[in-house]
Coordinates of C-alpha atoms and ligand atoms in Angstrom, one line a residue:
X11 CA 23.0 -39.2 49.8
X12 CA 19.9 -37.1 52.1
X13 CA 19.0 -35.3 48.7
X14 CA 16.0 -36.3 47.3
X15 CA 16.3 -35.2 43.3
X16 CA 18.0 -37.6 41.6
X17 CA 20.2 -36.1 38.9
X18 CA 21.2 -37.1 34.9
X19 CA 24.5 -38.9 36.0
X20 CA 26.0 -37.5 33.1
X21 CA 27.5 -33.6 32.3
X22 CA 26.4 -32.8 28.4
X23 CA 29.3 -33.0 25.9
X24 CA 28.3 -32.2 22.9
X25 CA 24.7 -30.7 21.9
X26 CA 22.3 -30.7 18.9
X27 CA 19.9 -27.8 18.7
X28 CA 15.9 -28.4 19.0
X29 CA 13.9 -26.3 16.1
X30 CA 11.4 -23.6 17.7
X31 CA 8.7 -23.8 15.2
X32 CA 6.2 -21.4 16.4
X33 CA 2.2 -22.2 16.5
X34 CA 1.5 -21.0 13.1
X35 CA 4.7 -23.2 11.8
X36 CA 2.9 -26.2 14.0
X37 CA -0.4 -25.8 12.8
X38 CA 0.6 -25.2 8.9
X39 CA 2.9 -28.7 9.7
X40 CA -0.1 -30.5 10.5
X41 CA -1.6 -29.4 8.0
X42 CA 0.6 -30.5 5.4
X43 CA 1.1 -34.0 7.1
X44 CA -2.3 -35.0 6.7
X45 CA -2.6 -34.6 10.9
X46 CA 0.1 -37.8 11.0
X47 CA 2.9 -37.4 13.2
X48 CA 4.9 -39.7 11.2
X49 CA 4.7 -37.4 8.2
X50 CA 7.0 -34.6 10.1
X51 CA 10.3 -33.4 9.9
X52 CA 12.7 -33.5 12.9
X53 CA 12.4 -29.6 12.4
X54 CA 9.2 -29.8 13.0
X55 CA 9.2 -31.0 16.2
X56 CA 10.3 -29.3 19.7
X57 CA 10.9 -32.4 21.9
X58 CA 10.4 -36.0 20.2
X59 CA 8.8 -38.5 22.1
X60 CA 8.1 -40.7 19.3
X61 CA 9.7 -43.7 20.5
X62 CA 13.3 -44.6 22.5
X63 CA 14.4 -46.8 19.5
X64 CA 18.0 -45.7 18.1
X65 CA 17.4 -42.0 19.4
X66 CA 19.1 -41.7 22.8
X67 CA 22.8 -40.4 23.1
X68 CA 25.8 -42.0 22.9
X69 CA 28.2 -41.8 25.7
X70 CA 32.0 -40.7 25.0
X71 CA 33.3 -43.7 25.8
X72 CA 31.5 -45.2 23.1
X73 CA 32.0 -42.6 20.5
X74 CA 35.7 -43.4 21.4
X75 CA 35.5 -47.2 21.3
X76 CA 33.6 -46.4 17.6
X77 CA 37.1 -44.8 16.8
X78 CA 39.0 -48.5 17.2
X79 CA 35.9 -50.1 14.7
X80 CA 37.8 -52.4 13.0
X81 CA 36.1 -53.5 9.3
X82 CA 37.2 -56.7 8.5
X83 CA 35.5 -58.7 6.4
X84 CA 35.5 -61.6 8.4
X85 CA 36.5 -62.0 12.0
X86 CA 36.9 -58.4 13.2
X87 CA 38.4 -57.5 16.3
X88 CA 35.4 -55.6 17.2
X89 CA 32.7 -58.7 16.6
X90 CA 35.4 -60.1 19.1
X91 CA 34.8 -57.5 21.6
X92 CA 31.2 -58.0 21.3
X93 CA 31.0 -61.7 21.2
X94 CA 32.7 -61.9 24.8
X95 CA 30.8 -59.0 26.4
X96 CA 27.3 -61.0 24.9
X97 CA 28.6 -64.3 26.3
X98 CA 29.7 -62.6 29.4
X99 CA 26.3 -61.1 30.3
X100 CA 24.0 -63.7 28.9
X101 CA 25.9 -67.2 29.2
X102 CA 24.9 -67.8 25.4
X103 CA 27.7 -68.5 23.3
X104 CA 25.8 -68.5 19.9
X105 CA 26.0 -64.6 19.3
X106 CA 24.6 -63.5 16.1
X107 CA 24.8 -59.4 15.3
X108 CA 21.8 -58.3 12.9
X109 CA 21.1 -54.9 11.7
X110 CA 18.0 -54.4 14.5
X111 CA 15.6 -55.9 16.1
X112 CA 12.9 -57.5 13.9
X113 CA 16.2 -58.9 11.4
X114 CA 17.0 -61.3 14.6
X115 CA 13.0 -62.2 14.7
X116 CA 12.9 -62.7 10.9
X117 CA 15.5 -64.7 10.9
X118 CA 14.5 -66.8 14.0
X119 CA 11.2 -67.3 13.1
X120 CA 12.4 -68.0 9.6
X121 CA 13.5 -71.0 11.0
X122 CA 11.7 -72.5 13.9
X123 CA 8.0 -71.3 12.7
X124 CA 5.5 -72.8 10.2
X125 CA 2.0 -72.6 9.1
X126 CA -0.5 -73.9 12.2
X127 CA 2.3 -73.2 14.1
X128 CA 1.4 -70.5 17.7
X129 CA 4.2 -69.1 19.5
X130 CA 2.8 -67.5 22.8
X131 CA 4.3 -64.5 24.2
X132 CA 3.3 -61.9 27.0
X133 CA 2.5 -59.2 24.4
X134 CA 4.6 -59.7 21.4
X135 CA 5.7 -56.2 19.8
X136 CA 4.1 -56.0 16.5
X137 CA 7.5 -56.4 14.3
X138 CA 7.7 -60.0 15.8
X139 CA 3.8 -60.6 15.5
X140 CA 4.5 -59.5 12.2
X141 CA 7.4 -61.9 11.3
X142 CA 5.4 -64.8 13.4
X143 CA 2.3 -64.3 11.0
X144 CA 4.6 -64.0 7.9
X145 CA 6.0 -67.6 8.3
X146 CA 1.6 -68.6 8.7
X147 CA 2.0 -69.3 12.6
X148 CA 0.2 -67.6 15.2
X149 CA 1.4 -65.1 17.3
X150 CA -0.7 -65.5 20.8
X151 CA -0.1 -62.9 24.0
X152 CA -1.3 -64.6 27.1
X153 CA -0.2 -61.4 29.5
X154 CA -1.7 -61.5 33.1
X155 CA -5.2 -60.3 33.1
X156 CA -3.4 -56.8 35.2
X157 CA -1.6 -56.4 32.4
X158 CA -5.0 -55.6 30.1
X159 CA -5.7 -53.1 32.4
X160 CA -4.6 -49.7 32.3
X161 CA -5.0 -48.7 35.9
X162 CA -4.6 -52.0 38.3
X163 CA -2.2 -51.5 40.3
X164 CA 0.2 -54.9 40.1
X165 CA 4.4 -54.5 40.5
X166 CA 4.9 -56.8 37.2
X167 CA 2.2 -55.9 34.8
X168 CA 4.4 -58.0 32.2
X169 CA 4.0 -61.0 33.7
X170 CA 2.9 -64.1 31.6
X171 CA -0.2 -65.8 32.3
X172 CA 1.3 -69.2 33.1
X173 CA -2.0 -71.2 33.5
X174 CA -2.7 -69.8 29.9
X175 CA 0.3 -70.8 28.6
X176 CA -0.6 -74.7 29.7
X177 CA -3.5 -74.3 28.4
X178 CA -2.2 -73.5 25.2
X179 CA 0.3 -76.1 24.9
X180 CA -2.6 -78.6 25.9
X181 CA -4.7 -77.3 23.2
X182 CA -2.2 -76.6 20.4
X183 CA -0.1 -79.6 21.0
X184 CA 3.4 -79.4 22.0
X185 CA 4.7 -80.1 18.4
X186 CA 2.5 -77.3 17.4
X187 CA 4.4 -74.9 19.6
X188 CA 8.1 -74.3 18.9
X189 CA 9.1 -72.0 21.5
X190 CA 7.6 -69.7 24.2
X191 CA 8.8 -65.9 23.7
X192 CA 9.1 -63.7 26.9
X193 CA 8.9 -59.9 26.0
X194 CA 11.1 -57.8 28.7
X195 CA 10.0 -55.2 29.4
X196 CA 6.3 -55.7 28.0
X197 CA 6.2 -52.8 25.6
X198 CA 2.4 -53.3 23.6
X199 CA 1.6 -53.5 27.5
X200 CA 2.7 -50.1 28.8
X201 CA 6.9 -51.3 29.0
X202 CA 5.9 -53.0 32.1
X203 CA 8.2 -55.3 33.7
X204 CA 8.3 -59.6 34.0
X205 CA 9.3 -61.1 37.8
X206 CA 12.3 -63.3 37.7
X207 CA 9.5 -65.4 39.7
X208 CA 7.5 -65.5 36.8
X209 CA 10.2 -66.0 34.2
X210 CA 11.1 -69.3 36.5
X211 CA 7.2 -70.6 36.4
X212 CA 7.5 -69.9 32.7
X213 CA 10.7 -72.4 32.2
X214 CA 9.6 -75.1 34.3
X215 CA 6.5 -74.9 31.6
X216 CA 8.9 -74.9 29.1
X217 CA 10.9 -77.6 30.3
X218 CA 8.2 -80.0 31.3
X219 CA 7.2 -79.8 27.5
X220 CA 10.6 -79.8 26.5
X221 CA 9.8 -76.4 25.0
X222 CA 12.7 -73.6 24.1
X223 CA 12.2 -70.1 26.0
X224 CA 13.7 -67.2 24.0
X225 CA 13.5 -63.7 25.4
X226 CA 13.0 -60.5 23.4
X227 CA 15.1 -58.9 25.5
X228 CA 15.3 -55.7 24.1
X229 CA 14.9 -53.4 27.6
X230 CA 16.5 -55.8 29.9
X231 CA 18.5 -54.1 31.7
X232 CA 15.4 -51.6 32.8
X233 CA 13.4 -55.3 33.9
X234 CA 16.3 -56.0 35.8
X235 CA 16.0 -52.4 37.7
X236 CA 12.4 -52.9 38.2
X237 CA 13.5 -56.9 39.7
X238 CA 15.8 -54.8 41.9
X239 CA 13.5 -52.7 42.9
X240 CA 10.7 -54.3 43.3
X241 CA 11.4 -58.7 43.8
X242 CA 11.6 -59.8 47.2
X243 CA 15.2 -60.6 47.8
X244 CA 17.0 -58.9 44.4
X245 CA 17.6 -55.7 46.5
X246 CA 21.4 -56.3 47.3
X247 CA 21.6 -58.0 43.9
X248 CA 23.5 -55.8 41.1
X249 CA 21.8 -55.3 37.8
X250 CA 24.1 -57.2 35.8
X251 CA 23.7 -60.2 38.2
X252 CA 19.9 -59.9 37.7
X253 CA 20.2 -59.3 34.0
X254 CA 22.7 -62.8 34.6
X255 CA 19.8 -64.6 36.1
X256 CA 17.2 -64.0 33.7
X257 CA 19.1 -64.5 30.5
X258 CA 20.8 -68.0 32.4
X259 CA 16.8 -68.9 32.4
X260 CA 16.7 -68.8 28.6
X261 CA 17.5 -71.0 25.6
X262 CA 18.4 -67.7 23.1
X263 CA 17.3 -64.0 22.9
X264 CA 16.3 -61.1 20.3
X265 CA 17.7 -58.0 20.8
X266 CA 17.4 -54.5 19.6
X267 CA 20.7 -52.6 20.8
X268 CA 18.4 -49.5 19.6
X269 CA 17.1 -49.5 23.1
X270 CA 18.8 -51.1 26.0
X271 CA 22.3 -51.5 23.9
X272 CA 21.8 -47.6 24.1
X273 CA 22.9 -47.5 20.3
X274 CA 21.8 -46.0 17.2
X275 CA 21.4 -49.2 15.3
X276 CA 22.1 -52.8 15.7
X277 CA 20.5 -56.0 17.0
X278 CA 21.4 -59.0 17.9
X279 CA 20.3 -63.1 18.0
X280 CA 21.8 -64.8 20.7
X281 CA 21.2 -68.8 21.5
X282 CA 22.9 -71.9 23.0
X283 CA 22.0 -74.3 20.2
X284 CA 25.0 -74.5 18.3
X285 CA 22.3 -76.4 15.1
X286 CA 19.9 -73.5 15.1
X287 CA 22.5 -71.1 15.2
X288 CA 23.9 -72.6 12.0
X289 CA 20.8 -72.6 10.4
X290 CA 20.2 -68.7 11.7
X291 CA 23.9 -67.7 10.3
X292 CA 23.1 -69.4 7.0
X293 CA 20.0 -66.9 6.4
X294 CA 22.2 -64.3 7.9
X295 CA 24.4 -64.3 5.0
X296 CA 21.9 -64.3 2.4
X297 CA 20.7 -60.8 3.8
X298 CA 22.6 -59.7 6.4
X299 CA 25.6 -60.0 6.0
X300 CA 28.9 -62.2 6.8
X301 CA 28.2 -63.4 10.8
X302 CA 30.8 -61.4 12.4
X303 CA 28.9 -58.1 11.1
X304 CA 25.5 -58.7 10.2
X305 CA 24.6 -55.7 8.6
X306 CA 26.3 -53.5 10.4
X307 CA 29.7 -52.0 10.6
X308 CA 32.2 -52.6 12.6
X309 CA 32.3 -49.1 14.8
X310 CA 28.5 -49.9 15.7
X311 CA 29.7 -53.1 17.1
X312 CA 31.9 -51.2 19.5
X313 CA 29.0 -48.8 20.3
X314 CA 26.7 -51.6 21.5
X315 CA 29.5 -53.8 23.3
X316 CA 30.2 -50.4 25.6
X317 CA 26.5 -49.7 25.7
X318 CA 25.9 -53.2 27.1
X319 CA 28.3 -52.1 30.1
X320 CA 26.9 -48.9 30.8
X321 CA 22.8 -49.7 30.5
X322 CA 23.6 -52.0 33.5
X323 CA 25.1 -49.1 35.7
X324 CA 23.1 -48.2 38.7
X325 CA 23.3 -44.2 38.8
X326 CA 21.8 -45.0 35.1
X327 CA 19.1 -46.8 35.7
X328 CA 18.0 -45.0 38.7
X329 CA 17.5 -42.1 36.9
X330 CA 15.9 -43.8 34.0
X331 CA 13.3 -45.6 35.9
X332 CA 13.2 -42.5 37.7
X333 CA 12.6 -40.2 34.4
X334 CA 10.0 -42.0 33.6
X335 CA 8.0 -42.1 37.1
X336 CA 8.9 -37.9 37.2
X337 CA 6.6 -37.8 34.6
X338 CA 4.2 -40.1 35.2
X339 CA 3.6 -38.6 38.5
X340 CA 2.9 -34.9 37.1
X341 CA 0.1 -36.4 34.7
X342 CA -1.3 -38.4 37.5
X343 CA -1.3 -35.9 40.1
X344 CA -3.4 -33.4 37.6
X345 CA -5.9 -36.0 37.5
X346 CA -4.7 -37.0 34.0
X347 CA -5.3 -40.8 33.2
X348 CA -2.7 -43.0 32.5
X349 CA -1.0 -46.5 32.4
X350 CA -0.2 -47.0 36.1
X351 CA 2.3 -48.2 37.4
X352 CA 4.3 -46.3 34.6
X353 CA 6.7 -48.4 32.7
X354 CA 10.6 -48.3 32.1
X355 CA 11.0 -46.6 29.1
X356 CA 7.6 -44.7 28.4
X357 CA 4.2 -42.8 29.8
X358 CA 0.9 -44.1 28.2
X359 CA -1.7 -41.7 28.5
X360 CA -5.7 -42.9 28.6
X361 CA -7.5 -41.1 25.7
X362 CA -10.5 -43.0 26.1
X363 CA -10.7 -42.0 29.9
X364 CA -9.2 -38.8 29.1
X365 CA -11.7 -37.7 26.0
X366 CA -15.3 -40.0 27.0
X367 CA -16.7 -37.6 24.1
X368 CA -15.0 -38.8 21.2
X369 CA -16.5 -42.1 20.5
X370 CA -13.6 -45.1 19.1
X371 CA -14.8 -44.4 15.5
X372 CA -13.1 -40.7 15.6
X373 CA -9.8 -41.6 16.9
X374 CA -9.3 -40.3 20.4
X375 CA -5.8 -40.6 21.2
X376 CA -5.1 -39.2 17.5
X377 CA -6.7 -36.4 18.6
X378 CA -4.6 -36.3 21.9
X379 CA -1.4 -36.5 20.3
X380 CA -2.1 -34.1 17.2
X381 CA -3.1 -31.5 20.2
X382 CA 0.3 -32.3 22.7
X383 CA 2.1 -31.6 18.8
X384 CA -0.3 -28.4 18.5
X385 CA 0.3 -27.1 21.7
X386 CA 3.8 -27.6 22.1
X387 CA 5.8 -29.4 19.4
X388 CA 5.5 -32.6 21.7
X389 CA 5.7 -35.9 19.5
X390 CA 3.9 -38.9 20.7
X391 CA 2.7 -41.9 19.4
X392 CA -0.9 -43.2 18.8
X393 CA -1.2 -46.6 20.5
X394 CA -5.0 -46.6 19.9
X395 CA -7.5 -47.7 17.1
X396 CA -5.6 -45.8 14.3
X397 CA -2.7 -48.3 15.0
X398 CA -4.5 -51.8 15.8
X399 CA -8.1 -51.1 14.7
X400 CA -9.4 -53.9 12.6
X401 CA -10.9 -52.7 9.3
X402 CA -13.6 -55.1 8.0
X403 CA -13.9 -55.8 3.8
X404 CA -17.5 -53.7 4.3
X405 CA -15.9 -50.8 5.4
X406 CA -17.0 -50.5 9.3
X407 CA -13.9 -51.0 12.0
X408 CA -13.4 -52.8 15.2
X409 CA -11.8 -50.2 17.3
X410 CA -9.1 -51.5 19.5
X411 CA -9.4 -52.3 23.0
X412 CA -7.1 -49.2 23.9
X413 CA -6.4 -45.8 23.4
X414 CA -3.3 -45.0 24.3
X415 CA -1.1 -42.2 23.4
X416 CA 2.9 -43.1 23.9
X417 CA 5.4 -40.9 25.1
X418 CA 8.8 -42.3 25.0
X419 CA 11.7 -41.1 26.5
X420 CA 14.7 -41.6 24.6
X421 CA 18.3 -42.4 26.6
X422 CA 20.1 -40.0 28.3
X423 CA 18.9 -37.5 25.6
X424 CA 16.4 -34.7 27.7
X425 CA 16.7 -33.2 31.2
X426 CA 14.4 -32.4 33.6
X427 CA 13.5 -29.1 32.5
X428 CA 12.3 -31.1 29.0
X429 CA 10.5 -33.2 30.8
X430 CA 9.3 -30.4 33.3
X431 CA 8.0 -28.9 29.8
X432 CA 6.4 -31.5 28.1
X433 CA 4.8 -32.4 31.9
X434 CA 3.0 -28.6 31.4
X435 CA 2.1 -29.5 27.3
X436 CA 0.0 -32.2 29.1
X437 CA -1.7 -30.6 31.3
X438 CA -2.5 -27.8 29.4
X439 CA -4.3 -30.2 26.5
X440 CA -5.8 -31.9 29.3
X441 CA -7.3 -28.8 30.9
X442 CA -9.2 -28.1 27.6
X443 CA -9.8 -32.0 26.8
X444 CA -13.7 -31.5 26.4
X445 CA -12.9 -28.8 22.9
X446 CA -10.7 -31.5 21.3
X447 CA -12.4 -32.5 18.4
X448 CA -12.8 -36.5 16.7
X449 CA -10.7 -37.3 13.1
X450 CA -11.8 -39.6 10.6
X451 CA -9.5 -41.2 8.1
X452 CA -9.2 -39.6 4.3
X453 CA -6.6 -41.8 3.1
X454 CA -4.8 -45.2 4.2
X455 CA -2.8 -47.9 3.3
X456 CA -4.1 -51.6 3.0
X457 CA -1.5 -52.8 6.4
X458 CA 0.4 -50.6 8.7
X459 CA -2.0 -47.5 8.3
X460 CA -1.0 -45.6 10.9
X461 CA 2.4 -45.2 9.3
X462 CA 0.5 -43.1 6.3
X463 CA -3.0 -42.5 7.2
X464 CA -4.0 -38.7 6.4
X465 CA -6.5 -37.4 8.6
X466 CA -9.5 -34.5 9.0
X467 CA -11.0 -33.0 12.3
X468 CA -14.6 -33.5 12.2
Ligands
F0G527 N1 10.8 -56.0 20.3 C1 10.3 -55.0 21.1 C2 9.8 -55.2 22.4 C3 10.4 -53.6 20.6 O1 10.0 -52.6 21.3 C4 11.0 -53.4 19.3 C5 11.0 -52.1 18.7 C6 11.4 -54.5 18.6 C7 11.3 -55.8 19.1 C8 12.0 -54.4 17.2 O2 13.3 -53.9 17.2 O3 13.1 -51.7 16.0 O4 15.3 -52.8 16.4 O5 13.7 -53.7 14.8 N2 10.4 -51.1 19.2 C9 10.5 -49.7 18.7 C10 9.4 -48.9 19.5 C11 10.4 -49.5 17.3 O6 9.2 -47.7 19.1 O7 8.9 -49.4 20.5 P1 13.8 -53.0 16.0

């Protein structure tokens, strides 16, 4: 088509109402959360950018499909359902549902890792450092040196560091090392995308060493959109056959169907190994749940096996990819720093470039999201110093080596002219930047501060 805006390829069905606090409602919000985002209501908020994790919309189709959720106990018709459309898609016929995310990477990791143990990664989200640390082992992200930086310009940010990777099987041993974890897209790194190309150098690394390659393949479907997009030769290539390629490069995958199963909750922990996968079911049951649910109900297994069809649509995830760059765009073109090229799923805004007069020690990009709340009931996330500053037994901190503040975009959930609003929130903070003042801490929790952290403007 000649036109050049592309459109939600979706008419709204059924709607839920945004609260209108007012300024003073904002400001006395703040106040009572201690200047933490995390400590606010949903009626608090005017358009929540917190993450994309579980809060996009579900489509009718799999609203309807929840309607057939069949509950039995063991062997339902919908893990069925599921179990072909995973093995379909990735080739894998181990297919393991978990109740999100980090349950699959518990579990996993439960198994494979040890104490002394690294497991190298892009940039591994912190849930599965988290779980990689929990078992002892060593969590290592060996992204490409583009991928540090916030504003080279490089078409797969994401991309692992393949000379680093040898390096660290040379230097770890390869006993040492009990599989190589691919993050797609790279979200700790700005939800930037991984090349097939690279995803290839990666198992021939793998396979030399006779090494298993899982994927967290929890936004796969927008990686394959960027491969389409952006990989010499996957232009005439459909998503699904991309999405086909890269999973038919891996031993097993985590998934979160919070993001790219465009569901409300579930995961998943998918594998060829037929041994491990025995090993992973046995755990499953001890928390989980019985292996054709894992912690989840039937109907939610419908919702992610129609999900996994509809992600890989192309009118979606051109205007996904494209919701994203919209925004991106508006920030850059005020002159507002930022992650660039944007990623798939969110816009990182640069607080240290953004405010150079709040030193690390008061918090930047905590003051840049408390002001986008302040100004317009816009709810980002911290990515900064609050989040993975390092907090040393004498009380002085190592600040982080970015400052990032998140806005994610959840599914299929705001339109242009909420996008077109919080675009204007952002430039209007950023046009006063210099007056935003630094936070120090008045209360926090020994891990995971940023979760709880109460803060005061200094
Ligand atoms: N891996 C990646 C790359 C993620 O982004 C997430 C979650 C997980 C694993 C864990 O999945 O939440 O279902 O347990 N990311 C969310 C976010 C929370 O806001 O980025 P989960």
């Amino acid at each position: 088509m000649p036109y050049h805006t592309i459109i939600e390829p979706f008419k709204i069905h059924s709607v839920q109402r945004i609260a209108m606090p007012g300024s003073d409602e904002r400001e006395a919000a703040l106040r009572r959360a201690g200047y933490n985002l995390f400590g606010l209501t949903a009626d608090d908020v005017i358009i929540d950018l917190l993450t994309d994790s579980g809060t996009g919309a579900m489509s009718a189709a799999q609203w309807g499909a929840m309607m057939v959720g069949d509950e039995t106990y063991a062997g339902s018709r919908s893990y069925e359902r599921l179990r072909s459309v995973v093995e379909d898609l990735t080739g894998m016929p181990e297919v393991i549902p978990t109740h999100q995310g980090r349950a699959s990477e518990r579990i996993l990791f439960s198994i494979v890792a040890e104490a002394g143990m690294v497991i190298p990664n892009n940039t591994h989200f912190d849930t599965t450092r988290a779980n990689i640390q929990f078992q002892g082992a060593e969590a290592r992200d060996l992204v490409i040196a583009e991928g540090r930086n916030p504003s080279a310009d490089h078409p797969f940010k994401g991309n692992l560091d393949v000379a680093a990777l040898r390096e660290t099987i040379a230097e770890v041993g390869r006993d040492r090392v009990p599989l190589v974890m691919v993050t797609v897209t790279n979200n700790s790194g700005g939800g930037q995308p991984v090349s097939l190309e690279n995803i290839r150098e990666v198992r021939a690394v793998c396979d030399e060493h006779e090494i298993p390659l899982f994927l967290d393949a929890c936004r796969f479907a927008e990686n394959a959109w960027f491969i389409k997009t952006r990989e010499a030769g996957y232009a005439d290539h459909t998503p699904r056959q991309i999405a086909q390629e890269m999973f038919s490069l891996a031993d097993g995958i985590t998934f979160s169907a919070k993001k790219d199963g465009l569901a409300n909750i579930g995961g998943l922990l998918v594998m060829r190994d037929a041994e491990i996968a025995a090993q992973c079911r046995n755990l499953l049951i001890l928390t989980e749940g019985f292996p054709t649910y894992g912690g989840l109900a039937g109907r939610d297994l419908e919702a992610i096996a129609v999900g996994l069809g509809e992600v890989l649509e192309e009118s979606y995830l051109e205007y996904r990819i494209r919701s994203i760059e919209y925004l991106a765009e508006k920030c850059r073109d005020a002159g507002v720093p930022l992650v660039w090229p944007p990623g798939g799923h969110a816009v990182y805004l640069d607080a240290k470039a953004l405010l150079p007069h709040i030193p690390q020690s008061e918090y930047p990009a905590q003051s840049l999201v408390i002001e986008l709340y302040r100004e317009g009931g816009v709810r980002g996330v911290e990515i900064g110093s609050v989040m993975f500053g390092v907090v040393h037994e004498d009380g002085t901190e190592q600040p982080a080596p970015m400052e990032l503040v998140r806005l994610a975009i959840p599914r299929r959930t705001y339109t242009q002219s909420h996008i077109d609003f919080v675009a204007e929130v952002v430039l209007s903070v950023a046009e006063r930047a210099s007056s935003l003042p630094g936070y120090r801490i008045v209360e926090q929790a020994p891990w995971l501060r940023h979760f709880t952290a109460r803060f005061e403007p200094i």
